[in-house]
PDB file of C-alpha atoms in Angstrom:
ATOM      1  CA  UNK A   1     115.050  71.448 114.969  1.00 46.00           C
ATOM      2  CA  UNK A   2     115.525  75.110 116.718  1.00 50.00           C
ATOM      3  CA  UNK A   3     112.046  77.106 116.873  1.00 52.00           C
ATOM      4  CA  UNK A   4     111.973  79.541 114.082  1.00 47.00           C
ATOM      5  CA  UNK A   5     112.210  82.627 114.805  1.00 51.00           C
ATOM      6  CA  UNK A   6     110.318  85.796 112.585  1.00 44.00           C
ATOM      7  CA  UNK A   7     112.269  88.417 111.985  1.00 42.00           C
ATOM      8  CA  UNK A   8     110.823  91.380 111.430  1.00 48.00           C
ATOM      9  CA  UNK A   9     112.308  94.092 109.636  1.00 56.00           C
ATOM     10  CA  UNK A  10     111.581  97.723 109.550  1.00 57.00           C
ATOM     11  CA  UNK A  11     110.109  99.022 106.166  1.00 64.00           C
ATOM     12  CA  UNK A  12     111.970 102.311 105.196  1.00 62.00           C
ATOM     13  CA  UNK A  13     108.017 103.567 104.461  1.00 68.00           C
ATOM     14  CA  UNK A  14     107.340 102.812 107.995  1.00 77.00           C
ATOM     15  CA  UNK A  15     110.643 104.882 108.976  1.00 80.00           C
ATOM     16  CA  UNK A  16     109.306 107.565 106.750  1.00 82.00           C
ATOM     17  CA  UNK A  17     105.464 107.738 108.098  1.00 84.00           C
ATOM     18  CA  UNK A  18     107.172 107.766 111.843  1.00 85.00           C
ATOM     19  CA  UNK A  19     109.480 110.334 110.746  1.00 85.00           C
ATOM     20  CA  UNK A  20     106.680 112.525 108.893  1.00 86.00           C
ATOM     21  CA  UNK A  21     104.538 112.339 112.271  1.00 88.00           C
ATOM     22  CA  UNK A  22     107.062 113.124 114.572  1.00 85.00           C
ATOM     23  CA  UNK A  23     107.952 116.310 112.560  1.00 86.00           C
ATOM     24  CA  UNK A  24     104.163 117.413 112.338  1.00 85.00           C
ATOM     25  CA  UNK A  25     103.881 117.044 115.999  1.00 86.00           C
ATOM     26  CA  UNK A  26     107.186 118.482 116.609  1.00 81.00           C
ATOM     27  CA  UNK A  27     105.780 121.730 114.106  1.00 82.00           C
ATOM     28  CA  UNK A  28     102.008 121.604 115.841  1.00 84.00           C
ATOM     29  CA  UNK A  29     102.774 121.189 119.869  1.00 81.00           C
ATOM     30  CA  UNK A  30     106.810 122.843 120.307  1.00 77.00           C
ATOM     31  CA  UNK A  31     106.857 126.070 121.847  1.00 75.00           C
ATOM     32  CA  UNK A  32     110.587 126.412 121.162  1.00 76.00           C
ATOM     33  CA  UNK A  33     109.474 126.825 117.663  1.00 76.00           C
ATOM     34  CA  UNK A  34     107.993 130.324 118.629  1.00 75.00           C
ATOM     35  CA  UNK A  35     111.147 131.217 120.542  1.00 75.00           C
ATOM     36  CA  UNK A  36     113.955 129.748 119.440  1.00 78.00           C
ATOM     37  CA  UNK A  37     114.953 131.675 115.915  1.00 81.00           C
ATOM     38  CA  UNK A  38     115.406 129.485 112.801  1.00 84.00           C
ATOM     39  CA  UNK A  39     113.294 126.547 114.660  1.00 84.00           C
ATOM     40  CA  UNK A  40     110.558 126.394 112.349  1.00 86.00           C
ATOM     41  CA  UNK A  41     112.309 126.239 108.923  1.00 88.00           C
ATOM     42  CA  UNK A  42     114.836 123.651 110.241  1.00 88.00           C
ATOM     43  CA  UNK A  43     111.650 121.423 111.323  1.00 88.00           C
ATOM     44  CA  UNK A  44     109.963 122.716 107.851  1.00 88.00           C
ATOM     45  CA  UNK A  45     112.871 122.212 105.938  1.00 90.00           C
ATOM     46  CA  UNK A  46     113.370 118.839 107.784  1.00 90.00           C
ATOM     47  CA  UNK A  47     109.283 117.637 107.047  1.00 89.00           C
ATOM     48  CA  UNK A  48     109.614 119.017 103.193  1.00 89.00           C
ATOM     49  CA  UNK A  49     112.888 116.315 102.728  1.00 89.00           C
ATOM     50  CA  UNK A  50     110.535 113.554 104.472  1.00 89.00           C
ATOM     51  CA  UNK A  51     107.669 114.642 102.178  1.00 88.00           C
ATOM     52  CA  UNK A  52     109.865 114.647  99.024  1.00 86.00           C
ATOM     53  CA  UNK A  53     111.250 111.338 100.009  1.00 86.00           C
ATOM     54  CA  UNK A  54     107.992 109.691  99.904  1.00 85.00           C
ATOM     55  CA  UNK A  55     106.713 110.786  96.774  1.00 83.00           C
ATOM     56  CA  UNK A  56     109.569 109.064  95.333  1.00 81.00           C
ATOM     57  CA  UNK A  57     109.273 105.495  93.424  1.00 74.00           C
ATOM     58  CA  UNK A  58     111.723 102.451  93.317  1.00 68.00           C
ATOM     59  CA  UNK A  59     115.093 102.598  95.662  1.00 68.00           C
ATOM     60  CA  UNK A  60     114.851 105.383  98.207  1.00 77.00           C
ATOM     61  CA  UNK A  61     116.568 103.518 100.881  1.00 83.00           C
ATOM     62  CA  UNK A  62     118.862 106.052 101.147  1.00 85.00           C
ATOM     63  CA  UNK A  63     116.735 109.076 100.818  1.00 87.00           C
ATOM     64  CA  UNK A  64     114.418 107.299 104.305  1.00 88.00           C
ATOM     65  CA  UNK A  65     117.750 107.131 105.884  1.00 89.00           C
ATOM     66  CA  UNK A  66     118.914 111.035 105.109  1.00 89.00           C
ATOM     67  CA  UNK A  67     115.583 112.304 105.786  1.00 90.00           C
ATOM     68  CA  UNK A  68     115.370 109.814 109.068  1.00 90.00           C
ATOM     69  CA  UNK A  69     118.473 111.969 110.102  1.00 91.00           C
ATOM     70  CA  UNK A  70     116.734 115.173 109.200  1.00 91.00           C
ATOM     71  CA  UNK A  71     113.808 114.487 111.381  1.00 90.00           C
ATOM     72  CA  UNK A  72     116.235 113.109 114.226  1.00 91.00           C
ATOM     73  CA  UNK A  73     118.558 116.280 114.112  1.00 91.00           C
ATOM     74  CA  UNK A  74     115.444 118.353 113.825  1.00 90.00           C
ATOM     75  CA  UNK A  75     113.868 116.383 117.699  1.00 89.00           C
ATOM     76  CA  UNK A  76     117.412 116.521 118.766  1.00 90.00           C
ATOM     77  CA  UNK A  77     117.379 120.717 118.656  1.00 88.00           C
ATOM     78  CA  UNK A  78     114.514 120.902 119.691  1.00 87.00           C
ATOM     79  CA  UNK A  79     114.773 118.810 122.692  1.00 86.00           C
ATOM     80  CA  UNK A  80     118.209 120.553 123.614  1.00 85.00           C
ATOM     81  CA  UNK A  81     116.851 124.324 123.270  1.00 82.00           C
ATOM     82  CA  UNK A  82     113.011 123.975 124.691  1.00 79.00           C
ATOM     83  CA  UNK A  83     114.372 123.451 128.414  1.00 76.00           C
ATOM     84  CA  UNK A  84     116.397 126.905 128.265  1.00 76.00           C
ATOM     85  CA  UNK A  85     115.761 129.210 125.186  1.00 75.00           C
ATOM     86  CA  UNK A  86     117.649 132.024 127.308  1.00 75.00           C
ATOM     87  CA  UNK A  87     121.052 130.155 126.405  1.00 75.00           C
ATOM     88  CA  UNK A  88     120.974 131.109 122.519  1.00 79.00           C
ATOM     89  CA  UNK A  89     123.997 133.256 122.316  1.00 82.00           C
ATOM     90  CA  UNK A  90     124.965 134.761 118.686  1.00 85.00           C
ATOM     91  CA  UNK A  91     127.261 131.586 118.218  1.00 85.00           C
ATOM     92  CA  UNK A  92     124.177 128.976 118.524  1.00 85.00           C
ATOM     93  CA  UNK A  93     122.020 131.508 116.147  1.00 87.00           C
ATOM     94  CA  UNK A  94     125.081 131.278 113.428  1.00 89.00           C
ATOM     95  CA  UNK A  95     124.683 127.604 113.709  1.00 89.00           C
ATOM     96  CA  UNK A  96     121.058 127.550 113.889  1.00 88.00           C
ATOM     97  CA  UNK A  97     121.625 129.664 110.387  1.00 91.00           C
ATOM     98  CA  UNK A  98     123.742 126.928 109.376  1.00 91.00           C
ATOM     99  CA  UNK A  99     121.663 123.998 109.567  1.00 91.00           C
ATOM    100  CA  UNK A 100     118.878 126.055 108.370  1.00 91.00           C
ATOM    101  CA  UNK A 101     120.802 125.871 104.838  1.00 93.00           C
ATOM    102  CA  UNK A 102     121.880 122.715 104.723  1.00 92.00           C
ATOM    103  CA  UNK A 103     118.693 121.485 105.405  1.00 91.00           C
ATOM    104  CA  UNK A 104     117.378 123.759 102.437  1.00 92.00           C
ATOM    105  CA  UNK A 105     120.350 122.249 100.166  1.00 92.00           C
ATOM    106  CA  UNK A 106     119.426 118.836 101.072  1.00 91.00           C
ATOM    107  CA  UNK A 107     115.290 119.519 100.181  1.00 91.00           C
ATOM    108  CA  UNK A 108     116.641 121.189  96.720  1.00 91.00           C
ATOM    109  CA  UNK A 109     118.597 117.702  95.998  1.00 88.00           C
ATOM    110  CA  UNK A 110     115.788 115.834  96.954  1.00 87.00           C
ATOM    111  CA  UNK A 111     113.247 117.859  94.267  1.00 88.00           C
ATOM    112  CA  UNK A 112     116.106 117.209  92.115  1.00 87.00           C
ATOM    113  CA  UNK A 113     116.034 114.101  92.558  1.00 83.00           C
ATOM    114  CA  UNK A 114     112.394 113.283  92.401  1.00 81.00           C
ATOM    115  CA  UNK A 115     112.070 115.276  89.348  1.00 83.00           C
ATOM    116  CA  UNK A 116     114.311 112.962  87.451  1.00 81.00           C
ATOM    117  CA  UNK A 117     112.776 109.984  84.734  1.00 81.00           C
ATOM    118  CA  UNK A 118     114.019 106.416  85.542  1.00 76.00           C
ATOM    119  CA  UNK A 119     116.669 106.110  82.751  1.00 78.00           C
ATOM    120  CA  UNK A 120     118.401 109.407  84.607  1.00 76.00           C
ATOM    121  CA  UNK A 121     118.193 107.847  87.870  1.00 72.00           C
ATOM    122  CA  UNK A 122     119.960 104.514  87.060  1.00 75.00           C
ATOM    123  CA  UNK A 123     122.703 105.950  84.952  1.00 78.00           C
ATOM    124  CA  UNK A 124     122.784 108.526  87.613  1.00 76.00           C
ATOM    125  CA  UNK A 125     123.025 106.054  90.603  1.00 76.00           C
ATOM    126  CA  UNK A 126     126.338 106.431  91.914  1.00 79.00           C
ATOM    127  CA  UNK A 127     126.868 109.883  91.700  1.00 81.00           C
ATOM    128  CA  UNK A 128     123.636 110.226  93.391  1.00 82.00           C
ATOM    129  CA  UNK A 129     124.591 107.780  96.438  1.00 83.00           C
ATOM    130  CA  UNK A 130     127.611 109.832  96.552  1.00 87.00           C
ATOM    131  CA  UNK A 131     125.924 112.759  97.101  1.00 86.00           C
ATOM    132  CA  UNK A 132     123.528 111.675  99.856  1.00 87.00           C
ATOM    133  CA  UNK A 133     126.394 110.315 101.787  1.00 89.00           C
ATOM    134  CA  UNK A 134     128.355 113.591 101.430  1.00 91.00           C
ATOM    135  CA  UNK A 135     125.019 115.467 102.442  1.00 90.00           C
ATOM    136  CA  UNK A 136     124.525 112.491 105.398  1.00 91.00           C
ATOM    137  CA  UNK A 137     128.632 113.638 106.658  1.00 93.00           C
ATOM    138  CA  UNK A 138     127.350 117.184 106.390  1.00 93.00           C
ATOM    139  CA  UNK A 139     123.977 116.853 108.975  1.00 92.00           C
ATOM    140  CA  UNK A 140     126.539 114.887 111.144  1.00 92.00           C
ATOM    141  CA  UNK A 141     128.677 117.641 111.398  1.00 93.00           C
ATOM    142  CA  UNK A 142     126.049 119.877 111.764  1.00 91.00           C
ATOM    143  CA  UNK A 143     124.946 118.161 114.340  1.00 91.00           C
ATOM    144  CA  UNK A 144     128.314 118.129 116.284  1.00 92.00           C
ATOM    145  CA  UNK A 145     128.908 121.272 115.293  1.00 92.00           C
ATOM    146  CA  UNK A 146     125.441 122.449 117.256  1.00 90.00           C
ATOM    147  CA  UNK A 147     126.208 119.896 120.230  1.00 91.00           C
ATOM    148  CA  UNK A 148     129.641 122.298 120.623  1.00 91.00           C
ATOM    149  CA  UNK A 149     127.667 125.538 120.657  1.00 89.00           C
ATOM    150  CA  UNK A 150     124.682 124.134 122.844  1.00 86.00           C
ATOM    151  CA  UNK A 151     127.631 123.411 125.601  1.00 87.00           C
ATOM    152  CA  UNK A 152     129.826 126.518 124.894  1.00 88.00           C
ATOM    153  CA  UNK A 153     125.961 128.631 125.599  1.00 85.00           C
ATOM    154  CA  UNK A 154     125.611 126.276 128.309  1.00 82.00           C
ATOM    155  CA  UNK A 155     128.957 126.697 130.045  1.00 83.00           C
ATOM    156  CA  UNK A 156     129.225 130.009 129.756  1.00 82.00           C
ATOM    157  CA  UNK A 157     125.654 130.397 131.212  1.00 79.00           C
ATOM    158  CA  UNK A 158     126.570 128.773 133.772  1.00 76.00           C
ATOM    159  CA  UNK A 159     129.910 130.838 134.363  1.00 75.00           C
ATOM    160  CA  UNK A 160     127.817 133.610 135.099  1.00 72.00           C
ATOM    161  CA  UNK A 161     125.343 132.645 137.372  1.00 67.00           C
ATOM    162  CA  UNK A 162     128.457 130.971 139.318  1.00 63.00           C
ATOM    163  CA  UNK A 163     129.877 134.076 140.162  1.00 60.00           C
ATOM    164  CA  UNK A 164     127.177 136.220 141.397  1.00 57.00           C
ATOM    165  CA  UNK A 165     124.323 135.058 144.000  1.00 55.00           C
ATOM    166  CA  UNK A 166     120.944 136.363 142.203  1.00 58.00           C
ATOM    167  CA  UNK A 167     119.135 137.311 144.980  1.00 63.00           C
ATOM    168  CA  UNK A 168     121.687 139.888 146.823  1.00 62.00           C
ATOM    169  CA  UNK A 169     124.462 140.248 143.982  1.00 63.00           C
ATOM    170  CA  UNK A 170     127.302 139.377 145.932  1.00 65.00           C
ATOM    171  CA  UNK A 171     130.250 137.832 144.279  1.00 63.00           C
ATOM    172  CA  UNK A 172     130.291 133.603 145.517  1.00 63.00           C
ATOM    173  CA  UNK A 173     133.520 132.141 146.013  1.00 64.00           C
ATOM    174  CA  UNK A 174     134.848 128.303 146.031  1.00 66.00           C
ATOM    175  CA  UNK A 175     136.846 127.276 147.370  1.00 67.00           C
ATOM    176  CA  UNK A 176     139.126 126.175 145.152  1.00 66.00           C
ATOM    177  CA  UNK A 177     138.910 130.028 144.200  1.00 65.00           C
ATOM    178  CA  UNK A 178     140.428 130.994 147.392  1.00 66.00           C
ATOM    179  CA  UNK A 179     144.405 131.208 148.295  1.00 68.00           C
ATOM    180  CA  UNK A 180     145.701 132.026 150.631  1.00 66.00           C
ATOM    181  CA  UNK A 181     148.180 134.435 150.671  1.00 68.00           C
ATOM    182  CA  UNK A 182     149.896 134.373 153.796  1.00 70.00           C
ATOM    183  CA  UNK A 183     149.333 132.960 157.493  1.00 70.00           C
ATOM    184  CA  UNK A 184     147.544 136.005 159.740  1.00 73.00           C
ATOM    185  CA  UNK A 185     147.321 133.310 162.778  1.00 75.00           C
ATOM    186  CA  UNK A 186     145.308 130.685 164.216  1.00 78.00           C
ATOM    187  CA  UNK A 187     142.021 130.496 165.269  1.00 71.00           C
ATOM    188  CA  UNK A 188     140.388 128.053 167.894  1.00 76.00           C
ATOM    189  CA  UNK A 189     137.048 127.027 168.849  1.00 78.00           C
ATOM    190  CA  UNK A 190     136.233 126.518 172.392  1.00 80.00           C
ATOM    191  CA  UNK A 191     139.612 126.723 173.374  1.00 79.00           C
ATOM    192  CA  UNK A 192     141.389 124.357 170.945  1.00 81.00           C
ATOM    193  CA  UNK A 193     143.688 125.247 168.135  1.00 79.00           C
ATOM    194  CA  UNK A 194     141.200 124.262 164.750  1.00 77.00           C
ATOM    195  CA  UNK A 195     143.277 126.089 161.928  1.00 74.00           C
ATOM    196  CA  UNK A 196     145.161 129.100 160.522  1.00 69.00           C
ATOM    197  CA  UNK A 197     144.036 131.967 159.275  1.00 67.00           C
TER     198      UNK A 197
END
């Protein structure tokens, strides 16, 4: 007979408490949160869904799953604006606006929800498993939707400090900038024939 093995499964309250902590320390210890605009009401909008979430009784498997994405899309932000707040152009601050009111939207259905007796939420049930998966599709387009930005900032960022050296402010080529636009000659070193010119 095969060794049994235990499987152990996460609880969704353990997926909450994690996600609850993470936010706190993510709200107490960022510095992004001072500089990058609309930081701290995503992370406070994404800690008062997590909050909401636990107070409520019977199935929230859901709910630890939406508010699990919350607090992941929340970290993820914050991760990819700390290293270089400088890159926030006016199209990452629209989408920082964005987010901002989903993540309000998303809190409101939450209270909704958690305001509700029993008898509402069973008749309610499907409608209201609809409506976290449309508001799950939502963060994840958010959250592709900020990805795009982050590397549209970030390429452009980079366009600029390709074409000017910072210390003298003198215009760098590559060379795959470079053509040549017709032969002048050739040039040798030490006598032998190396190129054209």
């Amino acid at each position: 007979m095969p060794p049994l093995r235990l499987i152990r499964q996460v609880a969704p309250s353990d997926v909450l408490a994690a996600a609850i902590c993470a936010l706190e320390v993510l709200q107490e210890t960022s510095d992004a949160i001072t500089v990058v605009p609309f930081l701290g009401n995503i992370v406070g909008a994404a800690l008062g869904i997590a909050r909401t979430v636990e107070k409520i009784r019977g199935d929230r498997d859901r709910f630890v799953r939406l508010a699990r994405r919350a607090s992941e899309l929340s970290r993820h932000i914050e991760e990819s604006v700390a290293s270089d707040p400088e890159t926030i152009d006016d199209n990452l601050k629209v989408n920082l606006i964005e987010l901002q009111t989903l993540l309000i939207r998303v809190r409101e259905d939450v209270e909704a929800y958690s305001r509700r007796n029993s008898l509402s939420r069973f008749l309610l049930q499907s409608s209201i498993a609809d409506l976290i998966d449309d508001r799950m599709d939502q963060l994840d387009s958010v959250w592709r939707a900020f990805d795009t930005a982050c590397l549209i900032a970030l390429r452009t960022k980079m366009e600029r400090q390709a074409l000017y050296d910072d210390s003298s402010q003198l215009r760098l080529f590559r060379w795959s900038d470079l053509r040549c636009l017709r032969v002048r000659g050739a040039y040798s070193v030490s006598g032998r024939v190396v190129g054209h010119e």
